[in-house]
JSON list of C-alpha atoms in Angstrom, two decimals:
[
{"chain": "A", "resi": 1, "resn": "MET", "atom": "CA", "xyz": [91.79, 129.24, 116.15]},
{"chain": "A", "resi": 2, "resn": "SER", "atom": "CA", "xyz": [90.50, 125.68, 116.36]},
{"chain": "A", "resi": 3, "resn": "GLU", "atom": "CA", "xyz": [91.89, 122.85, 118.45]},
{"chain": "A", "resi": 4, "resn": "ILE", "atom": "CA", "xyz": [93.47, 120.06, 116.43]},
{"chain": "A", "resi": 5, "resn": "ARG", "atom": "CA", "xyz": [91.47, 116.95, 117.30]},
{"chain": "A", "resi": 6, "resn": "ALA", "atom": "CA", "xyz": [91.63, 113.29, 116.35]},
{"chain": "A", "resi": 7, "resn": "SER", "atom": "CA", "xyz": [89.42, 113.87, 113.31]},
{"chain": "A", "resi": 8, "resn": "THR", "atom": "CA", "xyz": [91.04, 117.12, 112.12]},
{"chain": "A", "resi": 9, "resn": "VAL", "atom": "CA", "xyz": [92.05, 117.23, 108.46]},
{"chain": "A", "resi": 10, "resn": "LEU", "atom": "CA", "xyz": [94.32, 120.18, 107.67]},
{"chain": "A", "resi": 11, "resn": "PRO", "atom": "CA", "xyz": [94.91, 121.66, 104.21]},
{"chain": "A", "resi": 12, "resn": "ALA", "atom": "CA", "xyz": [97.20, 119.79, 101.82]},
{"chain": "A", "resi": 13, "resn": "VAL", "atom": "CA", "xyz": [97.45, 118.80, 98.19]},
{"chain": "A", "resi": 14, "resn": "ARG", "atom": "CA", "xyz": [96.37, 115.16, 98.18]},
{"chain": "A", "resi": 15, "resn": "LYS", "atom": "CA", "xyz": [96.96, 113.02, 95.11]},
{"chain": "A", "resi": 16, "resn": "PRO", "atom": "CA", "xyz": [95.89, 109.39, 94.61]},
{"chain": "A", "resi": 17, "resn": "LEU", "atom": "CA", "xyz": [98.65, 107.39, 92.98]},
{"chain": "A", "resi": 18, "resn": "THR", "atom": "CA", "xyz": [99.58, 103.93, 91.77]},
{"chain": "A", "resi": 19, "resn": "LEU", "atom": "CA", "xyz": [102.93, 102.37, 92.55]},
{"chain": "A", "resi": 20, "resn": "HIS", "atom": "CA", "xyz": [104.33, 99.84, 90.07]},
{"chain": "A", "resi": 21, "resn": "THR", "atom": "CA", "xyz": [106.48, 97.05, 91.48]},
{"chain": "A", "resi": 22, "resn": "ALA", "atom": "CA", "xyz": [109.34, 95.31, 89.71]},
{"chain": "A", "resi": 23, "resn": "ASP", "atom": "CA", "xyz": [107.38, 92.03, 89.84]},
{"chain": "A", "resi": 24, "resn": "GLY", "atom": "CA", "xyz": [104.42, 93.54, 87.97]},
{"chain": "A", "resi": 25, "resn": "LEU", "atom": "CA", "xyz": [101.91, 94.63, 90.62]},
{"chain": "A", "resi": 26, "resn": "ASN", "atom": "CA", "xyz": [99.96, 97.87, 90.99]},
{"chain": "A", "resi": 27, "resn": "LEU", "atom": "CA", "xyz": [99.71, 99.26, 94.52]},
{"chain": "A", "resi": 28, "resn": "VAL", "atom": "CA", "xyz": [97.17, 101.80, 95.72]},
{"chain": "A", "resi": 29, "resn": "GLY", "atom": "CA", "xyz": [98.56, 104.91, 97.39]},
{"chain": "A", "resi": 30, "resn": "GLU", "atom": "CA", "xyz": [98.25, 108.61, 98.15]},
{"chain": "A", "resi": 31, "resn": "LEU", "atom": "CA", "xyz": [100.71, 111.49, 98.36]},
{"chain": "A", "resi": 32, "resn": "ALA", "atom": "CA", "xyz": [99.93, 114.48, 100.59]},
{"chain": "A", "resi": 33, "resn": "LEU", "atom": "CA", "xyz": [101.98, 117.64, 99.97]},
{"chain": "A", "resi": 34, "resn": "PRO", "atom": "CA", "xyz": [102.15, 121.06, 101.63]},
{"chain": "A", "resi": 35, "resn": "GLU", "atom": "CA", "xyz": [99.98, 123.65, 99.92]},
{"chain": "A", "resi": 36, "resn": "GLY", "atom": "CA", "xyz": [101.84, 126.36, 98.02]},
{"chain": "A", "resi": 37, "resn": "ARG", "atom": "CA", "xyz": [105.37, 125.43, 99.07]},
{"chain": "A", "resi": 38, "resn": "ALA", "atom": "CA", "xyz": [107.94, 122.73, 98.60]},
{"chain": "A", "resi": 39, "resn": "PRO", "atom": "CA", "xyz": [108.22, 119.99, 101.25]},
{"chain": "A", "resi": 40, "resn": "ALA", "atom": "CA", "xyz": [111.17, 120.05, 103.61]},
{"chain": "A", "resi": 41, "resn": "ALA", "atom": "CA", "xyz": [111.33, 116.25, 103.79]},
{"chain": "A", "resi": 42, "resn": "THR", "atom": "CA", "xyz": [109.33, 113.15, 102.90]},
{"chain": "A", "resi": 43, "resn": "LEU", "atom": "CA", "xyz": [107.79, 110.34, 104.94]},
{"chain": "A", "resi": 44, "resn": "ILE", "atom": "CA", "xyz": [107.23, 106.98, 103.25]},
{"chain": "A", "resi": 45, "resn": "CYS", "atom": "CA", "xyz": [104.71, 105.20, 105.48]},
{"chain": "A", "resi": 46, "resn": "LEU", "atom": "CA", "xyz": [104.89, 101.41, 105.93]},
{"chain": "A", "resi": 47, "resn": "HIS", "atom": "CA", "xyz": [101.76, 100.16, 107.62]},
{"chain": "A", "resi": 48, "resn": "PRO", "atom": "CA", "xyz": [101.08, 97.48, 110.27]},
{"chain": "A", "resi": 49, "resn": "LEU", "atom": "CA", "xyz": [100.39, 93.81, 109.50]},
{"chain": "A", "resi": 50, "resn": "PRO", "atom": "CA", "xyz": [97.66, 93.53, 106.85]},
{"chain": "A", "resi": 51, "resn": "THR", "atom": "CA", "xyz": [96.51, 90.12, 108.10]},
{"chain": "A", "resi": 52, "resn": "ALA", "atom": "CA", "xyz": [95.69, 91.83, 111.41]},
{"chain": "A", "resi": 53, "resn": "GLY", "atom": "CA", "xyz": [93.94, 94.83, 109.87]},
{"chain": "A", "resi": 54, "resn": "GLY", "atom": "CA", "xyz": [96.93, 97.03, 109.09]},
{"chain": "A", "resi": 55, "resn": "MET", "atom": "CA", "xyz": [96.67, 99.29, 106.04]},
{"chain": "A", "resi": 56, "resn": "MET", "atom": "CA", "xyz": [97.62, 102.71, 104.71]},
{"chain": "A", "resi": 57, "resn": "ASP", "atom": "CA", "xyz": [94.65, 104.20, 106.62]},
{"chain": "A", "resi": 58, "resn": "SER", "atom": "CA", "xyz": [95.80, 102.86, 110.01]},
{"chain": "A", "resi": 59, "resn": "HIS", "atom": "CA", "xyz": [95.18, 105.77, 112.32]},
{"chain": "A", "resi": 60, "resn": "VAL", "atom": "CA", "xyz": [98.68, 107.11, 113.09]},
{"chain": "A", "resi": 61, "resn": "LEU", "atom": "CA", "xyz": [99.66, 107.09, 109.42]},
{"chain": "A", "resi": 62, "resn": "ARG", "atom": "CA", "xyz": [96.36, 108.65, 108.39]},
{"chain": "A", "resi": 63, "resn": "LYS", "atom": "CA", "xyz": [96.78, 111.42, 110.96]},
{"chain": "A", "resi": 64, "resn": "ALA", "atom": "CA", "xyz": [100.33, 112.02, 109.80]},
{"chain": "A", "resi": 65, "resn": "SER", "atom": "CA", "xyz": [98.99, 112.65, 106.31]},
{"chain": "A", "resi": 66, "resn": "TYR", "atom": "CA", "xyz": [96.18, 114.83, 107.66]},
{"chain": "A", "resi": 67, "resn": "ARG", "atom": "CA", "xyz": [98.42, 117.08, 109.75]},
{"chain": "A", "resi": 68, "resn": "LEU", "atom": "CA", "xyz": [102.10, 117.04, 108.85]},
{"chain": "A", "resi": 69, "resn": "PRO", "atom": "CA", "xyz": [102.00, 118.63, 105.38]},
{"chain": "A", "resi": 70, "resn": "ALA", "atom": "CA", "xyz": [100.37, 121.72, 106.93]},
{"chain": "A", "resi": 71, "resn": "LEU", "atom": "CA", "xyz": [102.08, 121.73, 110.32]},
{"chain": "A", "resi": 72, "resn": "ALA", "atom": "CA", "xyz": [105.60, 120.59, 109.40]},
{"chain": "A", "resi": 73, "resn": "ASP", "atom": "CA", "xyz": [106.03, 121.00, 105.61]},
{"chain": "A", "resi": 74, "resn": "LEU", "atom": "CA", "xyz": [106.35, 117.24, 105.16]},
{"chain": "A", "resi": 75, "resn": "ALA", "atom": "CA", "xyz": [105.32, 115.21, 102.15]},
{"chain": "A", "resi": 76, "resn": "VAL", "atom": "CA", "xyz": [103.56, 112.04, 103.31]},
{"chain": "A", "resi": 77, "resn": "LEU", "atom": "CA", "xyz": [103.33, 109.01, 101.04]},
{"chain": "A", "resi": 78, "resn": "ARG", "atom": "CA", "xyz": [101.02, 106.20, 102.17]},
{"chain": "A", "resi": 79, "resn": "PHE", "atom": "CA", "xyz": [100.24, 103.01, 100.25]},
{"chain": "A", "resi": 80, "resn": "ASN", "atom": "CA", "xyz": [98.74, 99.57, 100.67]},
{"chain": "A", "resi": 81, "resn": "THR", "atom": "CA", "xyz": [101.28, 96.79, 100.38]},
{"chain": "A", "resi": 82, "resn": "ARG", "atom": "CA", "xyz": [100.42, 93.85, 98.14]},
{"chain": "A", "resi": 83, "resn": "GLY", "atom": "CA", "xyz": [97.04, 92.26, 98.82]},
{"chain": "A", "resi": 84, "resn": "THR", "atom": "CA", "xyz": [96.05, 94.97, 101.32]},
{"chain": "A", "resi": 85, "resn": "THR", "atom": "CA", "xyz": [92.68, 96.74, 101.30]},
{"chain": "A", "resi": 86, "resn": "SER", "atom": "CA", "xyz": [91.59, 100.08, 102.75]},
{"chain": "A", "resi": 87, "resn": "GLU", "atom": "CA", "xyz": [89.05, 102.76, 101.88]},
{"chain": "A", "resi": 88, "resn": "GLN", "atom": "CA", "xyz": [91.53, 103.91, 99.24]},
{"chain": "A", "resi": 89, "resn": "GLY", "atom": "CA", "xyz": [91.28, 100.57, 97.42]},
{"chain": "A", "resi": 90, "resn": "THR", "atom": "CA", "xyz": [93.00, 97.19, 97.17]},
{"chain": "A", "resi": 91, "resn": "SER", "atom": "CA", "xyz": [96.56, 96.63, 96.01]},
{"chain": "A", "resi": 92, "resn": "GLU", "atom": "CA", "xyz": [97.20, 93.75, 93.65]},
{"chain": "A", "resi": 93, "resn": "GLY", "atom": "CA", "xyz": [98.96, 90.59, 94.74]},
{"chain": "A", "resi": 94, "resn": "GLU", "atom": "CA", "xyz": [99.03, 88.55, 97.92]},
{"chain": "A", "resi": 95, "resn": "PHE", "atom": "CA", "xyz": [100.60, 89.01, 101.35]},
{"chain": "A", "resi": 96, "resn": "GLY", "atom": "CA", "xyz": [104.22, 87.88, 101.15]},
{"chain": "A", "resi": 97, "resn": "GLU", "atom": "CA", "xyz": [105.17, 87.48, 104.83]},
{"chain": "A", "resi": 98, "resn": "GLY", "atom": "CA", "xyz": [107.45, 90.50, 104.53]},
{"chain": "A", "resi": 99, "resn": "GLU", "atom": "CA", "xyz": [109.59, 88.97, 101.79]},
{"chain": "A", "resi": 100, "resn": "THR", "atom": "CA", "xyz": [107.99, 89.89, 98.46]},
{"chain": "A", "resi": 101, "resn": "GLU", "atom": "CA", "xyz": [107.07, 93.21, 100.05]},
{"chain": "A", "resi": 102, "resn": "ARG", "atom": "CA", "xyz": [110.67, 94.17, 99.29]},
{"chain": "A", "resi": 103, "resn": "TYR", "atom": "CA", "xyz": [109.37, 95.13, 95.85]},
{"chain": "A", "resi": 104, "resn": "ASP", "atom": "CA", "xyz": [106.65, 97.30, 97.41]},
{"chain": "A", "resi": 105, "resn": "VAL", "atom": "CA", "xyz": [109.17, 99.23, 99.49]},
{"chain": "A", "resi": 106, "resn": "ALA", "atom": "CA", "xyz": [111.43, 99.64, 96.46]},
{"chain": "A", "resi": 107, "resn": "ALA", "atom": "CA", "xyz": [108.51, 100.92, 94.36]},
{"chain": "A", "resi": 108, "resn": "ALA", "atom": "CA", "xyz": [107.62, 103.56, 96.94]},
{"chain": "A", "resi": 109, "resn": "ILE", "atom": "CA", "xyz": [111.22, 104.76, 97.20]},
{"chain": "A", "resi": 110, "resn": "GLU", "atom": "CA", "xyz": [111.59, 104.82, 93.41]},
{"chain": "A", "resi": 111, "resn": "TYR", "atom": "CA", "xyz": [108.40, 106.86, 93.07]},
{"chain": "A", "resi": 112, "resn": "CYS", "atom": "CA", "xyz": [109.68, 109.48, 95.52]},
{"chain": "A", "resi": 113, "resn": "VAL", "atom": "CA", "xyz": [113.07, 109.66, 93.82]},
{"chain": "A", "resi": 114, "resn": "GLU", "atom": "CA", "xyz": [111.52, 110.08, 90.37]},
{"chain": "A", "resi": 115, "resn": "ALA", "atom": "CA", "xyz": [109.13, 112.73, 91.74]},
{"chain": "A", "resi": 116, "resn": "GLY", "atom": "CA", "xyz": [112.09, 114.70, 93.07]},
{"chain": "A", "resi": 117, "resn": "LEU", "atom": "CA", "xyz": [110.85, 114.58, 96.66]},
{"chain": "A", "resi": 118, "resn": "PRO", "atom": "CA", "xyz": [113.48, 115.61, 99.21]},
{"chain": "A", "resi": 119, "resn": "ARG", "atom": "CA", "xyz": [115.05, 113.76, 102.15]},
{"chain": "A", "resi": 120, "resn": "LEU", "atom": "CA", "xyz": [113.28, 110.42, 102.22]},
{"chain": "A", "resi": 121, "resn": "TRP", "atom": "CA", "xyz": [112.52, 108.94, 105.64]},
{"chain": "A", "resi": 122, "resn": "LEU", "atom": "CA", "xyz": [110.79, 105.62, 106.20]},
{"chain": "A", "resi": 123, "resn": "LEU", "atom": "CA", "xyz": [108.04, 105.63, 108.83]},
{"chain": "A", "resi": 124, "resn": "GLY", "atom": "CA", "xyz": [107.31, 102.04, 109.76]},
{"chain": "A", "resi": 125, "resn": "TRP", "atom": "CA", "xyz": [104.75, 100.83, 112.27]},
{"chain": "A", "resi": 126, "resn": "SER", "atom": "CA", "xyz": [104.83, 97.27, 113.65]},
{"chain": "A", "resi": 127, "resn": "PHE", "atom": "CA", "xyz": [105.05, 95.05, 110.52]},
{"chain": "A", "resi": 128, "resn": "GLY", "atom": "CA", "xyz": [106.11, 98.19, 108.68]},
{"chain": "A", "resi": 129, "resn": "THR", "atom": "CA", "xyz": [109.21, 98.43, 110.89]},
{"chain": "A", "resi": 130, "resn": "GLU", "atom": "CA", "xyz": [110.25, 94.98, 109.66]},
{"chain": "A", "resi": 131, "resn": "LEU", "atom": "CA", "xyz": [109.94, 96.16, 106.06]},
{"chain": "A", "resi": 132, "resn": "ALA", "atom": "CA", "xyz": [111.95, 99.28, 106.84]},
{"chain": "A", "resi": 133, "resn": "LEU", "atom": "CA", "xyz": [114.73, 97.37, 108.54]},
{"chain": "A", "resi": 134, "resn": "LYS", "atom": "CA", "xyz": [114.90, 94.56, 105.97]},
{"chain": "A", "resi": 135, "resn": "TRP", "atom": "CA", "xyz": [114.44, 96.47, 102.72]},
{"chain": "A", "resi": 136, "resn": "GLY", "atom": "CA", "xyz": [114.86, 100.18, 103.40]},
{"chain": "A", "resi": 137, "resn": "ASN", "atom": "CA", "xyz": [118.57, 100.48, 104.09]},
{"chain": "A", "resi": 138, "resn": "VAL", "atom": "CA", "xyz": [119.37, 101.89, 100.65]},
{"chain": "A", "resi": 139, "resn": "PRO", "atom": "CA", "xyz": [121.24, 104.98, 99.43]},
{"chain": "A", "resi": 140, "resn": "ALA", "atom": "CA", "xyz": [118.10, 106.97, 98.55]},
{"chain": "A", "resi": 141, "resn": "VAL", "atom": "CA", "xyz": [116.83, 106.80, 102.13]},
{"chain": "A", "resi": 142, "resn": "ASP", "atom": "CA", "xyz": [118.06, 109.23, 104.78]},
{"chain": "A", "resi": 143, "resn": "GLY", "atom": "CA", "xyz": [116.86, 107.20, 107.78]},
{"chain": "A", "resi": 144, "resn": "ALA", "atom": "CA", "xyz": [113.96, 105.38, 109.42]},
{"chain": "A", "resi": 145, "resn": "ILE", "atom": "CA", "xyz": [111.56, 105.96, 112.28]},
{"chain": "A", "resi": 146, "resn": "LEU", "atom": "CA", "xyz": [110.13, 102.81, 113.83]},
{"chain": "A", "resi": 147, "resn": "LEU", "atom": "CA", "xyz": [106.86, 102.73, 115.78]},
{"chain": "A", "resi": 148, "resn": "SER", "atom": "CA", "xyz": [106.35, 99.64, 117.94]},
{"chain": "A", "resi": 149, "resn": "PRO", "atom": "CA", "xyz": [109.17, 97.59, 116.40]},
{"chain": "A", "resi": 150, "resn": "ALA", "atom": "CA", "xyz": [108.62, 93.88, 116.96]},
{"chain": "A", "resi": 151, "resn": "LEU", "atom": "CA", "xyz": [111.88, 92.50, 115.52]},
{"chain": "A", "resi": 152, "resn": "HIS", "atom": "CA", "xyz": [110.20, 89.26, 114.49]},
{"chain": "A", "resi": 153, "resn": "ARG", "atom": "CA", "xyz": [111.03, 89.16, 110.78]},
{"chain": "A", "resi": 154, "resn": "ALA", "atom": "CA", "xyz": [113.95, 91.58, 110.97]},
{"chain": "A", "resi": 155, "resn": "GLY", "atom": "CA", "xyz": [116.94, 90.20, 112.83]},
{"chain": "A", "resi": 156, "resn": "ASP", "atom": "CA", "xyz": [120.45, 90.99, 113.95]},
{"chain": "A", "resi": 157, "resn": "ALA", "atom": "CA", "xyz": [121.82, 90.84, 110.41]},
{"chain": "A", "resi": 158, "resn": "ASP", "atom": "CA", "xyz": [119.43, 93.60, 109.36]},
{"chain": "A", "resi": 159, "resn": "LEU", "atom": "CA", "xyz": [120.39, 95.68, 112.39]},
{"chain": "A", "resi": 160, "resn": "ASP", "atom": "CA", "xyz": [124.06, 95.13, 111.60]},
{"chain": "A", "resi": 161, "resn": "GLY", "atom": "CA", "xyz": [123.41, 96.41, 108.08]},
{"chain": "A", "resi": 162, "resn": "TRP", "atom": "CA", "xyz": [122.03, 99.66, 109.48]},
{"chain": "A", "resi": 163, "resn": "ALA", "atom": "CA", "xyz": [124.95, 99.91, 111.86]},
{"chain": "A", "resi": 164, "resn": "ALA", "atom": "CA", "xyz": [127.36, 99.56, 108.94]},
{"chain": "A", "resi": 165, "resn": "THR", "atom": "CA", "xyz": [125.75, 102.27, 106.80]},
{"chain": "A", "resi": 166, "resn": "ARG", "atom": "CA", "xyz": [125.19, 104.52, 109.83]},
{"chain": "A", "resi": 167, "resn": "ARG", "atom": "CA", "xyz": [121.82, 105.69, 108.54]},
{"chain": "A", "resi": 168, "resn": "PRO", "atom": "CA", "xyz": [119.82, 107.11, 111.45]},
{"chain": "A", "resi": 169, "resn": "LEU", "atom": "CA", "xyz": [117.28, 104.94, 113.22]},
{"chain": "A", "resi": 170, "resn": "LEU", "atom": "CA", "xyz": [114.78, 106.13, 115.81]},
{"chain": "A", "resi": 171, "resn": "ALA", "atom": "CA", "xyz": [112.51, 103.64, 117.60]},
{"chain": "A", "resi": 172, "resn": "LEU", "atom": "CA", "xyz": [109.47, 104.72, 119.60]},
{"chain": "A", "resi": 173, "resn": "VAL", "atom": "CA", "xyz": [108.71, 101.87, 121.97]},
{"chain": "A", "resi": 174, "resn": "PRO", "atom": "CA", "xyz": [105.51, 101.68, 124.04]},
{"chain": "A", "resi": 175, "resn": "GLU", "atom": "CA", "xyz": [105.99, 100.91, 127.71]},
{"chain": "A", "resi": 176, "resn": "LEU", "atom": "CA", "xyz": [103.17, 98.35, 127.49]},
{"chain": "A", "resi": 177, "resn": "ASP", "atom": "CA", "xyz": [103.92, 96.93, 124.05]},
{"chain": "A", "resi": 178, "resn": "ASP", "atom": "CA", "xyz": [102.67, 93.42, 123.29]},
{"chain": "A", "resi": 179, "resn": "TYR", "atom": "CA", "xyz": [105.88, 92.35, 121.56]},
{"chain": "A", "resi": 180, "resn": "LEU", "atom": "CA", "xyz": [108.97, 94.40, 122.39]},
{"chain": "A", "resi": 181, "resn": "ARG", "atom": "CA", "xyz": [109.19, 96.62, 125.48]},
{"chain": "A", "resi": 182, "resn": "PRO", "atom": "CA", "xyz": [111.76, 99.34, 126.14]},
{"chain": "A", "resi": 183, "resn": "ASP", "atom": "CA", "xyz": [114.40, 97.37, 128.06]},
{"chain": "A", "resi": 184, "resn": "GLU", "atom": "CA", "xyz": [114.49, 94.60, 125.48]},
{"chain": "A", "resi": 185, "resn": "ALA", "atom": "CA", "xyz": [114.46, 97.15, 122.67]},
{"chain": "A", "resi": 186, "resn": "ARG", "atom": "CA", "xyz": [117.51, 98.89, 124.14]},
{"chain": "A", "resi": 187, "resn": "ALA", "atom": "CA", "xyz": [119.31, 95.55, 124.31]},
{"chain": "A", "resi": 188, "resn": "ARG", "atom": "CA", "xyz": [118.39, 94.53, 120.76]},
{"chain": "A", "resi": 189, "resn": "PHE", "atom": "CA", "xyz": [119.18, 97.91, 119.19]},
{"chain": "A", "resi": 190, "resn": "ALA", "atom": "CA", "xyz": [122.47, 98.25, 121.13]},
{"chain": "A", "resi": 191, "resn": "ARG", "atom": "CA", "xyz": [124.25, 96.76, 118.14]},
{"chain": "A", "resi": 192, "resn": "VAL", "atom": "CA", "xyz": [123.27, 99.87, 116.12]},
{"chain": "A", "resi": 193, "resn": "PRO", "atom": "CA", "xyz": [125.33, 102.71, 117.66]},
{"chain": "A", "resi": 194, "resn": "GLN", "atom": "CA", "xyz": [123.37, 105.47, 115.93]},
{"chain": "A", "resi": 195, "resn": "ALA", "atom": "CA", "xyz": [119.94, 104.13, 116.95]},
{"chain": "A", "resi": 196, "resn": "GLY", "atom": "CA", "xyz": [117.85, 106.18, 119.36]},
{"chain": "A", "resi": 197, "resn": "ILE", "atom": "CA", "xyz": [115.23, 104.60, 121.61]},
{"chain": "A", "resi": 198, "resn": "ILE", "atom": "CA", "xyz": [112.34, 106.61, 123.03]},
{"chain": "A", "resi": 199, "resn": "ALA", "atom": "CA", "xyz": [110.25, 104.79, 125.63]},
{"chain": "A", "resi": 200, "resn": "VAL", "atom": "CA", "xyz": [106.71, 106.15, 125.85]},
{"chain": "A", "resi": 201, "resn": "ASP", "atom": "CA", "xyz": [105.09, 105.75, 129.25]},
{"chain": "A", "resi": 202, "resn": "ARG", "atom": "CA", "xyz": [101.75, 103.92, 129.37]},
{"chain": "A", "resi": 203, "resn": "ALA", "atom": "CA", "xyz": [101.56, 103.65, 125.59]},
{"chain": "A", "resi": 204, "resn": "LYS", "atom": "CA", "xyz": [100.51, 100.40, 123.91]},
{"chain": "A", "resi": 205, "resn": "HIS", "atom": "CA", "xyz": [101.37, 98.79, 120.59]},
{"chain": "A", "resi": 206, "resn": "LEU", "atom": "CA", "xyz": [98.54, 100.48, 118.67]},
{"chain": "A", "resi": 207, "resn": "TRP", "atom": "CA", "xyz": [99.10, 104.01, 120.01]},
{"chain": "A", "resi": 208, "resn": "VAL", "atom": "CA", "xyz": [95.39, 104.46, 120.70]},
{"chain": "A", "resi": 209, "resn": "GLY", "atom": "CA", "xyz": [94.46, 107.88, 122.07]},
{"chain": "A", "resi": 210, "resn": "GLU", "atom": "CA", "xyz": [95.16, 111.41, 120.89]},
{"chain": "A", "resi": 211, "resn": "PRO", "atom": "CA", "xyz": [97.88, 112.07, 123.54]},
{"chain": "A", "resi": 212, "resn": "TYR", "atom": "CA", "xyz": [99.96, 109.21, 122.14]},
{"chain": "A", "resi": 213, "resn": "VAL", "atom": "CA", "xyz": [99.39, 110.24, 118.53]},
{"chain": "A", "resi": 214, "resn": "ARG", "atom": "CA", "xyz": [100.68, 113.72, 119.40]},
{"chain": "A", "resi": 215, "resn": "ILE", "atom": "CA", "xyz": [103.77, 112.24, 121.05]},
{"chain": "A", "resi": 216, "resn": "VAL", "atom": "CA", "xyz": [104.48, 110.17, 117.94]},
{"chain": "A", "resi": 217, "resn": "LEU", "atom": "CA", "xyz": [103.96, 113.00, 115.47]},
{"chain": "A", "resi": 218, "resn": "ASN", "atom": "CA", "xyz": [106.08, 115.38, 117.54]},
{"chain": "A", "resi": 219, "resn": "GLU", "atom": "CA", "xyz": [108.97, 112.92, 117.72]},
{"chain": "A", "resi": 220, "resn": "ILE", "atom": "CA", "xyz": [108.77, 112.35, 113.96]},
{"chain": "A", "resi": 221, "resn": "VAL", "atom": "CA", "xyz": [108.94, 116.08, 113.31]},
{"chain": "A", "resi": 222, "resn": "ARG", "atom": "CA", "xyz": [111.69, 116.65, 115.87]},
{"chain": "A", "resi": 223, "resn": "ARG", "atom": "CA", "xyz": [113.86, 114.18, 113.94]},
{"chain": "A", "resi": 224, "resn": "VAL", "atom": "CA", "xyz": [112.86, 114.93, 110.34]},
{"chain": "A", "resi": 225, "resn": "ASN", "atom": "CA", "xyz": [112.19, 118.70, 110.36]},
{"chain": "A", "resi": 226, "resn": "PRO", "atom": "CA", "xyz": [113.17, 120.11, 113.77]},
{"chain": "A", "resi": 227, "resn": "ALA", "atom": "CA", "xyz": [112.43, 123.68, 112.64]},
{"chain": "A", "resi": 228, "resn": "ALA", "atom": "CA", "xyz": [108.71, 122.79, 112.86]},
{"chain": "A", "resi": 229, "resn": "TRP", "atom": "CA", "xyz": [108.95, 121.24, 116.35]},
{"chain": "A", "resi": 230, "resn": "PRO", "atom": "CA", "xyz": [107.02, 121.33, 118.62]},
{"chain": "A", "resi": 231, "resn": "LEU", "atom": "CA", "xyz": [103.79, 120.95, 116.71]},
{"chain": "A", "resi": 232, "resn": "PRO", "atom": "CA", "xyz": [100.98, 123.36, 117.54]},
{"chain": "A", "resi": 233, "resn": "THR", "atom": "CA", "xyz": [97.78, 122.06, 119.07]},
{"chain": "A", "resi": 234, "resn": "GLU", "atom": "CA", "xyz": [95.63, 124.69, 117.35]},
{"chain": "A", "resi": 235, "resn": "TRP", "atom": "CA", "xyz": [95.11, 125.73, 113.73]},
{"chain": "A", "resi": 236, "resn": "LYS", "atom": "CA", "xyz": [94.14, 129.14, 112.42]},
{"chain": "A", "resi": 237, "resn": "ASP", "atom": "CA", "xyz": [90.96, 128.71, 110.40]}
]
């Protein structure tokens, strides 16, 4: 048995892919699938703000793809939104302030639907939470998990839309967040009766540190595939 560390990459079937948007762009992405079995559910990862260094390889999303196919039978789709660069490559287009990215979110959802992937959940982080709230409240999506929601671009009308459709929302809010802290998050999300708020003590906006990554990944799995919760901390070689 080996301890699962920050750099651990567990077995999965990893496929590079290209998403095609309705406005004619090609986006760089990757799909990680469980080896030898069908996924129980699917995470569509929406990364932090690209103008501040956010990308599909931002650490929490990367670690989700490294661990959750093996540990929780989850398919994990990551991609660079328009104009975003990572080690995987650069997506076409230019940053759209969260507006033209609606086509990026739609392309990722469409890809998963056409691939027959089950139970689609959006996993947004920071800027990615805005994309989830604004553009992800659609019939093909089961729900959304929000890491460090800022609620800058997404507003009350978007929250009211989620309240109306009653799709599940779960927000993980760092105690020491730079933008939205737990008390304010509870007040803002109160208009969405089905929304859950988890305040994470001593955590910060970027979830730096393996203890916080483990908290995040465990809460994702507890909501999306509870049969695999809690996640192990060791892996049989």
